[in-house]
Amino acid sequence: MAKHKEVLFWSIAFPGFGQLLNGKLVKGIILIFLEFIVNVQAHFNEIIILSFQGKIEKAIQTANYQWLMFYPCLYFFAMWDAFQDASENVDRSLFLPFVFSAYFVTVGCIYSSKFHLFGVLLGPVWLPMLCVIPGLIVGFTIRSLWAKNRMPLQDENHYE
């Protein structure tokens, strides 16, 4: 398995591990520390347990949404950073699927206490997880449109 895929999977498992594998020790330790703080403050592990047990209302009551909304950006940034750092080819549009996933998951967190899908309240774990799918679709679509139209993501001649 290529190194960039390995660090991506470790970052999915725990934000910061991919940075440690890339030799970015300070960045990895900071991300692990931030993940721990946000996880504890949001009561995220308890929310996950309650959601897996089907106790969605209790998960909603337990969630500290002020902290929980930090998690998607931290999580997807850690994945993007590790993946991008380990990739041999620098692709300036690589961030798009990650950032749109973070946006959509954050919106999923915001609406997770009220949004019903087919009459089912999904709560603060399942709805945000489902929101990764449209985030990836939008991110990869925009990325492919930029590549197809050769639209630069940044004006390279801006400073000349």
Short mmCIF file of C-alpha atoms in Angstrom, two decimals:
data_model
loop_
_atom_site.label_atom_id
_atom_site.label_comp_id
_atom_site.label_asym_id
_atom_site.label_seq_id
_atom_site.Cartn_x
_atom_site.Cartn_y
_atom_site.Cartn_z
CA MET A 1 0.00 0.00 0.00
CA ALA A 2 1.34 3.43 -0.88
CA LYS A 3 2.41 5.59 2.04
CA HIS A 4 -0.18 8.30 1.36
CA LYS A 5 -2.97 5.74 1.73
CA GLU A 6 -1.46 4.34 4.90
CA VAL A 7 -1.27 7.75 6.59
CA LEU A 8 -4.82 8.52 5.43
CA PHE A 9 -6.13 5.37 7.09
CA TRP A 10 -4.21 6.10 10.31
CA SER A 11 -5.63 9.63 10.29
CA ILE A 12 -9.12 8.22 9.89
CA ALA A 13 -8.45 5.99 12.90
CA PHE A 14 -7.12 8.86 15.02
CA PRO A 15 -6.32 12.42 13.94
CA GLY A 16 -2.60 13.10 14.33
CA PHE A 17 -1.37 9.54 13.75
CA GLY A 18 -0.78 10.24 10.04
CA GLN A 19 1.37 13.23 10.93
CA LEU A 20 3.40 11.07 13.32
CA LEU A 21 3.95 8.54 10.50
CA ASN A 22 5.05 11.40 8.24
CA GLY A 23 7.62 12.46 10.84
CA LYS A 24 5.75 15.67 11.72
CA LEU A 25 5.90 15.01 15.45
CA VAL A 26 4.93 18.45 16.77
CA LYS A 27 1.97 18.74 14.40
CA GLY A 28 0.90 15.18 15.20
CA ILE A 29 1.07 15.71 18.95
CA ILE A 30 -0.88 18.98 18.67
CA LEU A 31 -3.60 17.28 16.58
CA ILE A 32 -3.80 14.35 19.02
CA PHE A 33 -4.07 16.78 21.92
CA LEU A 34 -6.78 18.82 20.15
CA GLU A 35 -8.70 15.66 19.23
CA PHE A 36 -8.58 14.53 22.86
CA ILE A 37 -9.79 17.92 24.16
CA VAL A 38 -12.64 18.22 21.64
CA ASN A 39 -13.62 14.57 22.13
CA VAL A 40 -13.83 14.90 25.92
CA GLN A 41 -15.56 18.30 25.91
CA ALA A 42 -18.14 17.19 23.33
CA HIS A 43 -18.74 13.87 25.17
CA PHE A 44 -18.14 12.27 21.79
CA ASN A 45 -17.29 8.74 22.96
CA GLU A 46 -20.43 8.62 25.09
CA ILE A 47 -22.47 9.92 22.14
CA ILE A 48 -21.02 7.17 19.93
CA ILE A 49 -21.88 4.46 22.48
CA LEU A 50 -25.43 5.78 22.93
CA SER A 51 -25.92 6.03 19.16
CA PHE A 52 -24.76 2.46 18.60
CA GLN A 53 -27.18 1.36 21.31
CA GLY A 54 -30.02 3.17 19.53
CA LYS A 55 -30.44 5.74 22.32
CA ILE A 56 -30.52 8.70 19.95
CA GLU A 57 -32.50 11.08 22.20
CA LYS A 58 -30.05 10.44 25.06
CA ALA A 59 -27.12 11.01 22.65
CA ILE A 60 -28.64 14.35 21.61
CA GLN A 61 -29.07 15.38 25.25
CA THR A 62 -25.51 14.31 26.08
CA ALA A 63 -23.86 16.11 23.15
CA ASN A 64 -22.12 19.41 23.75
CA TYR A 65 -22.73 20.85 20.29
CA GLN A 66 -20.50 23.88 20.92
CA TRP A 67 -17.53 21.49 21.06
CA LEU A 68 -18.87 18.80 18.72
CA MET A 69 -18.93 21.24 15.81
CA PHE A 70 -15.13 21.59 16.01
CA TYR A 71 -14.64 17.87 15.39
CA PRO A 72 -15.37 17.66 11.63
CA CYS A 73 -12.89 20.40 10.70
CA LEU A 74 -10.20 18.99 12.98
CA TYR A 75 -10.81 15.46 11.71
CA PHE A 76 -10.84 16.25 7.99
CA PHE A 77 -7.95 18.70 8.27
CA ALA A 78 -5.83 16.00 9.92
CA MET A 79 -6.71 13.55 7.14
CA TRP A 80 -6.00 16.05 4.35
CA ASP A 81 -2.75 17.24 5.91
CA ALA A 82 -1.35 13.75 6.41
CA PHE A 83 -2.46 12.56 2.96
CA GLN A 84 -1.14 15.65 1.21
CA ASP A 85 2.14 15.55 3.13
CA ALA A 86 2.74 11.91 2.18
CA SER A 87 1.74 12.30 -1.48
CA GLU A 88 4.56 12.53 -3.98
CA ASN A 89 2.63 14.68 -6.44
CA VAL A 90 1.35 17.98 -5.13
CA ASP A 91 -2.21 18.47 -6.30
CA ARG A 92 -3.51 21.93 -5.49
CA SER A 93 -7.13 20.76 -5.65
CA LEU A 94 -6.62 17.84 -3.26
CA PHE A 95 -8.20 19.74 -0.37
CA LEU A 96 -11.65 20.02 -2.00
CA PRO A 97 -13.16 16.62 -1.05
CA PHE A 98 -11.83 17.00 2.49
CA VAL A 99 -13.05 20.56 3.04
CA PHE A 100 -16.50 19.94 1.58
CA SER A 101 -16.84 16.82 3.71
CA ALA A 102 -15.98 18.92 6.77
CA TYR A 103 -18.59 21.52 5.76
CA PHE A 104 -21.33 18.97 5.17
CA VAL A 105 -20.56 17.03 8.35
CA THR A 106 -20.66 20.27 10.35
CA VAL A 107 -24.08 21.07 8.87
CA GLY A 108 -25.10 17.51 9.73
CA CYS A 109 -24.09 18.17 13.35
CA ILE A 110 -26.13 21.36 13.41
CA TYR A 111 -29.31 19.64 12.20
CA SER A 112 -28.73 16.27 13.88
CA SER A 113 -31.11 16.95 16.76
CA LYS A 114 -34.04 17.85 14.46
CA PHE A 115 -33.57 16.21 11.07
CA HIS A 116 -35.50 13.01 10.38
CA LEU A 117 -34.65 10.77 7.43
CA PHE A 118 -37.62 8.63 6.42
CA GLY A 119 -39.14 9.36 9.83
CA VAL A 120 -36.02 8.33 11.75
CA LEU A 121 -34.08 10.73 13.95
CA LEU A 122 -30.43 9.89 13.24
CA GLY A 123 -28.76 12.04 15.88
CA PRO A 124 -25.24 13.45 16.31
CA VAL A 125 -23.34 10.42 14.99
CA TRP A 126 -25.32 8.89 12.13
CA LEU A 127 -26.51 12.05 10.34
CA PRO A 128 -23.03 13.65 10.25
CA MET A 129 -21.57 10.35 9.03
CA LEU A 130 -24.11 10.25 6.20
CA CYS A 131 -23.23 13.84 5.34
CA VAL A 132 -19.72 12.71 4.34
CA ILE A 133 -21.24 11.26 1.15
CA PRO A 134 -22.60 14.52 -0.31
CA GLY A 135 -19.46 16.29 0.90
CA LEU A 136 -17.26 13.91 -1.07
CA ILE A 137 -19.53 14.10 -4.12
CA VAL A 138 -19.47 17.91 -4.16
CA GLY A 139 -15.72 18.05 -3.45
CA PHE A 140 -14.76 15.54 -6.15
CA THR A 141 -17.18 17.16 -8.62
CA ILE A 142 -15.70 20.62 -8.14
CA ARG A 143 -12.20 19.15 -8.26
CA SER A 144 -12.94 17.41 -11.54
CA LEU A 145 -14.54 20.55 -13.01
CA TRP A 146 -11.45 22.57 -12.13
CA ALA A 147 -9.22 19.94 -13.70
CA LYS A 148 -11.46 19.66 -16.77
CA ASN A 149 -11.61 23.41 -17.33
CA ARG A 150 -8.02 23.88 -16.18
CA MET A 151 -9.16 26.61 -13.87
CA PRO A 152 -6.37 27.55 -11.47
CA LEU A 153 -7.25 27.41 -7.82
CA GLN A 154 -4.99 30.37 -7.22
CA ASP A 155 -3.65 33.05 -9.51
CA GLU A 156 -0.01 32.07 -9.85
CA ASN A 157 0.89 35.35 -11.56
CA HIS A 158 -0.72 37.48 -8.89
CA TYR A 159 2.57 38.79 -7.51
CA GLU A 160 4.36 39.43 -10.81
#
